[in-house]
CSV table of C-alpha atoms in Angstrom, one decimal:
chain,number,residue,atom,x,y,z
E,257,UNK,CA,-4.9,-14.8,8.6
E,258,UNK,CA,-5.1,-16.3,5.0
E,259,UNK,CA,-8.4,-16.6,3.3
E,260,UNK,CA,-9.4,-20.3,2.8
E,261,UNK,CA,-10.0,-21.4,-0.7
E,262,UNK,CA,-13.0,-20.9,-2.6
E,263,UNK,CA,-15.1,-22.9,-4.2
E,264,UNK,CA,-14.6,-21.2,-8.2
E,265,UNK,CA,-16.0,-22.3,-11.5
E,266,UNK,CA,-14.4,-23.1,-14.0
E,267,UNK,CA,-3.5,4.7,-15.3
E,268,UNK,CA,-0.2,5.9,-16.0
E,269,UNK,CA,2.1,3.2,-15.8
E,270,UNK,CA,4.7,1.1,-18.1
E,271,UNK,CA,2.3,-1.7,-17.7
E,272,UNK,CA,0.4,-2.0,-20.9
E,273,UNK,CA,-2.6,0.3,-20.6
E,274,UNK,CA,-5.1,-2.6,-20.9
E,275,UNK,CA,-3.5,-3.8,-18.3
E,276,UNK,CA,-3.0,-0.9,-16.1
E,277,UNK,CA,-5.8,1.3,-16.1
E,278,UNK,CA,-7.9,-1.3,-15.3
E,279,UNK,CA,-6.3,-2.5,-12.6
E,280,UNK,CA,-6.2,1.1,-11.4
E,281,UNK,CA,-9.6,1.8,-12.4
E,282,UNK,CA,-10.9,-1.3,-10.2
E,283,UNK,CA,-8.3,0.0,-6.9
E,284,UNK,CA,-6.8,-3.1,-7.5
E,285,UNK,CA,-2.6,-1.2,-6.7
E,286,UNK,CA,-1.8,-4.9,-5.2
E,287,UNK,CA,-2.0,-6.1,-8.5
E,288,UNK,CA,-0.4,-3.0,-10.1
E,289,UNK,CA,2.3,-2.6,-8.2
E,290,UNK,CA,3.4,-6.4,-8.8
E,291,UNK,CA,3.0,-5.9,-12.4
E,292,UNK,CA,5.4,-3.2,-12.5
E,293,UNK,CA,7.3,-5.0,-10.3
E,294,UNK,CA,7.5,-8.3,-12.3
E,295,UNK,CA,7.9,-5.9,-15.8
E,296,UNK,CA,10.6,-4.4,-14.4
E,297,UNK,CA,12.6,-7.5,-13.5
E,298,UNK,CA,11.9,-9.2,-16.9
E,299,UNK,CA,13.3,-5.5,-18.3
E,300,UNK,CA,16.2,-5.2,-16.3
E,301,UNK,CA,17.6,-9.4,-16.3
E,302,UNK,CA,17.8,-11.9,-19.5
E,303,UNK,CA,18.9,-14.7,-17.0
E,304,UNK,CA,15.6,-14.7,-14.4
E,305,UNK,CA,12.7,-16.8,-14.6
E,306,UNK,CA,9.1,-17.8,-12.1
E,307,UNK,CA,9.7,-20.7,-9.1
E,308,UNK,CA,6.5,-22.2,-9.3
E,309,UNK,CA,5.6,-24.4,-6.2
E,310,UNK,CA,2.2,-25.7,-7.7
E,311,UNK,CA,-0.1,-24.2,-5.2
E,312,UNK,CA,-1.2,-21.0,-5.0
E,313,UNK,CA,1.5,-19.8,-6.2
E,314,UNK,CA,0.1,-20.1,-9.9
E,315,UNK,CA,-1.1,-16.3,-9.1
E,316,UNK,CA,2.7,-15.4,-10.3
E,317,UNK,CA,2.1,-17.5,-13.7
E,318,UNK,CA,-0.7,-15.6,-14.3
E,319,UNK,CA,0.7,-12.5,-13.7
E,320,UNK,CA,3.9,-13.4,-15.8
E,321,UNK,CA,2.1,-14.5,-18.4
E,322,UNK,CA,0.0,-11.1,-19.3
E,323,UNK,CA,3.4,-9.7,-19.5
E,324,UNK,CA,5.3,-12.3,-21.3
E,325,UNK,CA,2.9,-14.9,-22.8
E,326,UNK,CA,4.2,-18.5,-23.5
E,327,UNK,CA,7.3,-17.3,-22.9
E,328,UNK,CA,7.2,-16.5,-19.7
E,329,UNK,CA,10.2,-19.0,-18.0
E,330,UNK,CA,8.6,-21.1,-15.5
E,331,UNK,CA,10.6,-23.8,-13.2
E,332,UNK,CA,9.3,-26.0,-10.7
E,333,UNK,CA,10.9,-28.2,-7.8
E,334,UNK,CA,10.2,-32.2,-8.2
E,335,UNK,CA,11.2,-33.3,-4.7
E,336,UNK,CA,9.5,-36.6,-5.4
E,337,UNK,CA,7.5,-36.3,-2.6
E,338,UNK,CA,4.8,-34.1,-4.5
E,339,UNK,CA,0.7,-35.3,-3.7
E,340,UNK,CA,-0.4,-36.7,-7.3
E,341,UNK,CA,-3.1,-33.7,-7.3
E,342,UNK,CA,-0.1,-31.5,-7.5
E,343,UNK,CA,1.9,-33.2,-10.4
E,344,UNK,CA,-1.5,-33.7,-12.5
E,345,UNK,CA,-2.1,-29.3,-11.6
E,346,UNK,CA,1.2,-29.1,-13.5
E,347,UNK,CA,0.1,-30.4,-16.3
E,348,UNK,CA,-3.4,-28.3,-15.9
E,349,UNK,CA,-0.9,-25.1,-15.9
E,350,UNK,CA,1.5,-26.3,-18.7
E,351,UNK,CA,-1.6,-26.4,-21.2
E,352,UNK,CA,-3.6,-23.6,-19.6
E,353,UNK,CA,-0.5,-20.6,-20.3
E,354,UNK,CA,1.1,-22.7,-23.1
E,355,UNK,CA,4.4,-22.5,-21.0
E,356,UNK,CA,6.9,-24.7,-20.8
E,357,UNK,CA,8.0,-25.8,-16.8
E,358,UNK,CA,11.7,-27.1,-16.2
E,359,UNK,CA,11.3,-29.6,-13.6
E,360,UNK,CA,14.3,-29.5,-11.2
E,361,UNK,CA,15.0,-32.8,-9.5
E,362,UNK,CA,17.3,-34.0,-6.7
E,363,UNK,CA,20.6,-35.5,-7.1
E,364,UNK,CA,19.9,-39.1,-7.4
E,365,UNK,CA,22.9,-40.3,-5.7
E,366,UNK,CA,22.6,-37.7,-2.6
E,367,UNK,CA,19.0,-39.2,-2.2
E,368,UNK,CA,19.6,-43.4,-2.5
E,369,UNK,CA,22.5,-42.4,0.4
E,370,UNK,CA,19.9,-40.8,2.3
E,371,UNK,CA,16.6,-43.4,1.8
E,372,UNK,CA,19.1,-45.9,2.8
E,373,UNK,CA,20.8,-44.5,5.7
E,374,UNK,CA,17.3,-43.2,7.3
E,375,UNK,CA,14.4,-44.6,5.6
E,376,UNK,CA,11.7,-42.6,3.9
E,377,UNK,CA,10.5,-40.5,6.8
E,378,UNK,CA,13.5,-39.0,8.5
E,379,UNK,CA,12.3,-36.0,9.0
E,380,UNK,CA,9.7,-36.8,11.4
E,381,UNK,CA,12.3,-37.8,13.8
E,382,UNK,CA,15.5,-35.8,12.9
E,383,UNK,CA,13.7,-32.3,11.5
E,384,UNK,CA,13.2,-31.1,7.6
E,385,UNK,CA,16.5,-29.8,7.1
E,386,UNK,CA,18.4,-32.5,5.7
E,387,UNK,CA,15.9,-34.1,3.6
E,388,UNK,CA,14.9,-30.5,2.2
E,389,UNK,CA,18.4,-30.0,1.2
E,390,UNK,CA,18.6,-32.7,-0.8
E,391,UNK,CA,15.0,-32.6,-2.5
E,392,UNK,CA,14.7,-28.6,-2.5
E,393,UNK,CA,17.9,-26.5,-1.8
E,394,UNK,CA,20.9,-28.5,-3.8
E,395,UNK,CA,18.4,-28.5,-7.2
E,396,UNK,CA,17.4,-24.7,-6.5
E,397,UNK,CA,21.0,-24.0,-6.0
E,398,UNK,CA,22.1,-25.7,-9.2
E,399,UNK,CA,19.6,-23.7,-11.4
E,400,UNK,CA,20.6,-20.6,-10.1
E,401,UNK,CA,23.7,-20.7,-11.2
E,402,UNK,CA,22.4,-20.2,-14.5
E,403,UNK,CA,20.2,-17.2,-13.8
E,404,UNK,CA,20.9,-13.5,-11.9
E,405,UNK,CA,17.2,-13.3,-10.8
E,406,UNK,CA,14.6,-15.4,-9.6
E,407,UNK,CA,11.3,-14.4,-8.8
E,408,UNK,CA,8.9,-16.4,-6.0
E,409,UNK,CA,5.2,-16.6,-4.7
E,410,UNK,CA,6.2,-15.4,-1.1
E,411,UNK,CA,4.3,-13.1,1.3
E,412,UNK,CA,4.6,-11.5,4.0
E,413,UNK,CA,1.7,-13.1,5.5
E,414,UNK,CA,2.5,-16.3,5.5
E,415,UNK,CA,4.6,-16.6,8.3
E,416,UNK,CA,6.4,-15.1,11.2
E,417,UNK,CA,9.5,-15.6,9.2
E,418,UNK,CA,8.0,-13.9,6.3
E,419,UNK,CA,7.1,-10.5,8.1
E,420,UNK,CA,8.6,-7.5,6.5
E,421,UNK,CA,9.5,-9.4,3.4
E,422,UNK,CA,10.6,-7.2,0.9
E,423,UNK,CA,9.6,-7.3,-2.8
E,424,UNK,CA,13.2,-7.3,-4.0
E,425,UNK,CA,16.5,-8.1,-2.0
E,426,UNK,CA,19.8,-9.4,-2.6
E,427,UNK,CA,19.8,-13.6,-2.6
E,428,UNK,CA,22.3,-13.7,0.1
E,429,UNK,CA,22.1,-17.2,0.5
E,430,UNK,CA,22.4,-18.1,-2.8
E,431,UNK,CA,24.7,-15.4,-3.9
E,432,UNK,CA,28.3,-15.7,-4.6
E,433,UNK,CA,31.3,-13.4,-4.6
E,434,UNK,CA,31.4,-13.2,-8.5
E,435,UNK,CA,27.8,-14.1,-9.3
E,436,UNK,CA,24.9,-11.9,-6.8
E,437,UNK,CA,21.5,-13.4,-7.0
E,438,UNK,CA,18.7,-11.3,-7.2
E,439,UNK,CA,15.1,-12.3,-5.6
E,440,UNK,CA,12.3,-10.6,-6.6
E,441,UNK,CA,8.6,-11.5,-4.5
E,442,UNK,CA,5.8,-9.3,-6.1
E,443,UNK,CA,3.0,-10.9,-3.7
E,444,UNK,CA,5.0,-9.8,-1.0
E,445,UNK,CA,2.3,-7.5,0.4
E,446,UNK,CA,-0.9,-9.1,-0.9
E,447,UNK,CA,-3.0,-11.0,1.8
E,448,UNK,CA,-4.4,-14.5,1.3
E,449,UNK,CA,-7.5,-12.8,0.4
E,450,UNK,CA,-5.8,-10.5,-2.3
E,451,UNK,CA,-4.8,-14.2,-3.9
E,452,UNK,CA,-7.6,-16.4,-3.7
E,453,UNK,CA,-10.0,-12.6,-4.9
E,454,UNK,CA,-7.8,-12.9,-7.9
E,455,UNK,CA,-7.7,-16.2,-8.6
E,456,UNK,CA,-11.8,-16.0,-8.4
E,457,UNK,CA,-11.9,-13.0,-10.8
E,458,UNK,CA,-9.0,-14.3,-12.9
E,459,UNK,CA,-10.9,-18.1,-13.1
E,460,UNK,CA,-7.5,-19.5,-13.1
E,461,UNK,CA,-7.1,-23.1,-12.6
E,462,UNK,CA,-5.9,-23.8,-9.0
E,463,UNK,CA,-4.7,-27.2,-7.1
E,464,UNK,CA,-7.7,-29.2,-6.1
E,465,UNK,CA,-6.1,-30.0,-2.6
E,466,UNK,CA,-7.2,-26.6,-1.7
E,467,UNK,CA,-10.3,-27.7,-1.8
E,468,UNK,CA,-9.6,-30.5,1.0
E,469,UNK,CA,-8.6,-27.9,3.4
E,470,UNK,CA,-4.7,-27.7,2.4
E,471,UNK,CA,-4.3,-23.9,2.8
E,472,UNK,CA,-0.3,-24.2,1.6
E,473,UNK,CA,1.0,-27.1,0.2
E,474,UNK,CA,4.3,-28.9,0.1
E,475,UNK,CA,5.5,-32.3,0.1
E,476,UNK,CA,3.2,-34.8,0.8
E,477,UNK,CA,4.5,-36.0,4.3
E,478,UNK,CA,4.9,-32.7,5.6
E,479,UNK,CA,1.6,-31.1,4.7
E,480,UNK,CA,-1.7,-31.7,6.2
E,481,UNK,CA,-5.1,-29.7,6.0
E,482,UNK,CA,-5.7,-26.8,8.5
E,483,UNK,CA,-8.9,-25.8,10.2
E,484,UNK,CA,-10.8,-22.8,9.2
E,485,UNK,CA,-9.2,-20.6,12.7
E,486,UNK,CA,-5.5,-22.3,12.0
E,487,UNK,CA,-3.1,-20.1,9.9
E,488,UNK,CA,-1.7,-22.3,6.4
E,489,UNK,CA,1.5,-22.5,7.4
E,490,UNK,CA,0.3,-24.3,10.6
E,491,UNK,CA,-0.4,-27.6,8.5
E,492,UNK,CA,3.3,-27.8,7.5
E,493,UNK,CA,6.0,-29.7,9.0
E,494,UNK,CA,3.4,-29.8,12.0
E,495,UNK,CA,5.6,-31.4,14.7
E,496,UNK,CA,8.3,-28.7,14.6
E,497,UNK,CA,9.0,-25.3,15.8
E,498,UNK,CA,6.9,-22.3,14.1
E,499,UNK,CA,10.1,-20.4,13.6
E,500,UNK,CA,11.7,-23.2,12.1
E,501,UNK,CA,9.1,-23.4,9.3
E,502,UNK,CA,11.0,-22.4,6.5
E,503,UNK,CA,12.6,-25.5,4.4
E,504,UNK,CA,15.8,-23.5,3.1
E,505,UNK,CA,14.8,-22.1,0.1
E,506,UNK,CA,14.3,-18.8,1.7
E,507,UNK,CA,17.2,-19.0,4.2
E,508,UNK,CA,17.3,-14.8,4.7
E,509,UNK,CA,13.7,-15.0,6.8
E,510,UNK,CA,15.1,-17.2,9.6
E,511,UNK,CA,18.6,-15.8,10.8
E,512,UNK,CA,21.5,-14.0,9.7
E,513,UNK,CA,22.2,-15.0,6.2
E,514,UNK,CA,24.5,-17.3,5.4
E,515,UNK,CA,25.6,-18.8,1.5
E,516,UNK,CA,24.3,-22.1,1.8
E,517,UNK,CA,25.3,-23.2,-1.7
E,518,UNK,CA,29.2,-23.6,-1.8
E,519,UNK,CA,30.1,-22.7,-5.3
């Protein structure tokens, strides 16, 4: 089970020695190995950049950023459904790294047609899917088809869905004939604990809604706080199915990949 926030104030390797031995020197090979992992990526594409959710997640800035500095590329997903705590930890991360976030947002038509066909809370009644292919999975889709790589704050404990993720694998879903998609997930095997120990020892900035008892954070309908014996996916999209629990973005943990973008 994931480790609940805290309360924080305020070797031989290719990773830069500073870097590396101490990481090596503390047993800290979580945190090694996804610094090689995330070096080699930024070595091996010119076209990849970090999906930054705005929750815990910012673990993948940090670690992008001793690598690549303010120039690490950052994008984020504005479904327009985002709690105000999370738009204002944005902003808290733009100054913090000095790194510029592209905000991805739906297709303005797509989502009138929807708000006035269904109202505001569909999903409630009719399931996530639709509403997160509008808001998450068409603006994801269009940015990849500007990059080869994209690298995301998964891991494997999150979720049933999530167990054995890899920490790099074809993008089925969002790969094409003439243009693969690579995914790369270098918290893949870190636990909720390995996250929130880093973020305490790193004093990075974090989403204050973690503080309220949101253990992973979404849109605002479709996220609730969790109790200290729930697991954090259990206070998303509540009212459905635990295997269901993925919104699309990461079609390959639910069922036999399929290319869900039509290019």
């Amino acid at each position: 089970m994931a480790e609940p926030s805290p309360n924080i104030a305020g070797s031989d390797t290719r990773v830069s020695p500073s870097i590396g031995g101490i990481a090596v020197a503390e047993g800290r090979s979580a945190e090694l190995e996804a610094l090689r992992l995330l070096e080699d990526a930024f070595g091996a594409f010119d076209r990849i950049a970090v999906s930054f959710s705005g929750a815990e997640d910012v673990v993948l800035v940090d670690l992008g950023a001793r690598i690549l500095g303010s120039d690490l590329p950052v994008f984020s997903l504005d479904t327009g459904r985002l709690h105000p705590q999370t738009h204002r930890f944005m902003e808290t991360v733009r100054d913090h790294y000095g790194v510029a976030i592209e905000t991805l947002a739906p297709d303005p038509d797509e989502l009138v047609d929807l708000v006035r066909d269904k109202g505001l809370f569909s999903f409630y009644r009719d399931g996530h899917g639709e509403c997160c292919a509008i808001r998450k999975i068409e603006p994801l889709g269009r940015k990849l088809r500007e990059l080869d790589a994209w690298i995301t704050g998964q891991r494997a404990d999150q979720s049933v869905t999530r167990e054995g993720l890899p920490t790099s694998q074809d993008d089925l879903a969002f790969s094409s004939a003439d243009h693969p998609v690579k995914k790369f997930n270098p918290l893949a095997n870190w636990s909720g604990r390995d996250v929130w120990d880093y973020i305490r020892r790193r004093e990075i900035p974090y989403n204050p809604l973690h503080d309220q008892g949101y253990r992973s954070i979404g849109c605002e309908p479709c996220t609730r706080p969790v109790g200290p014996h729930q697991h954090e996916r259990e206070g998303r999209w509540w009212w459905e199915n635990v295997a269901d629990k993925e919104c699309g973005l990461h079609a390959q943990n639910v069922a036999e990949p399929l290319r869900i973008i039509d290019r």
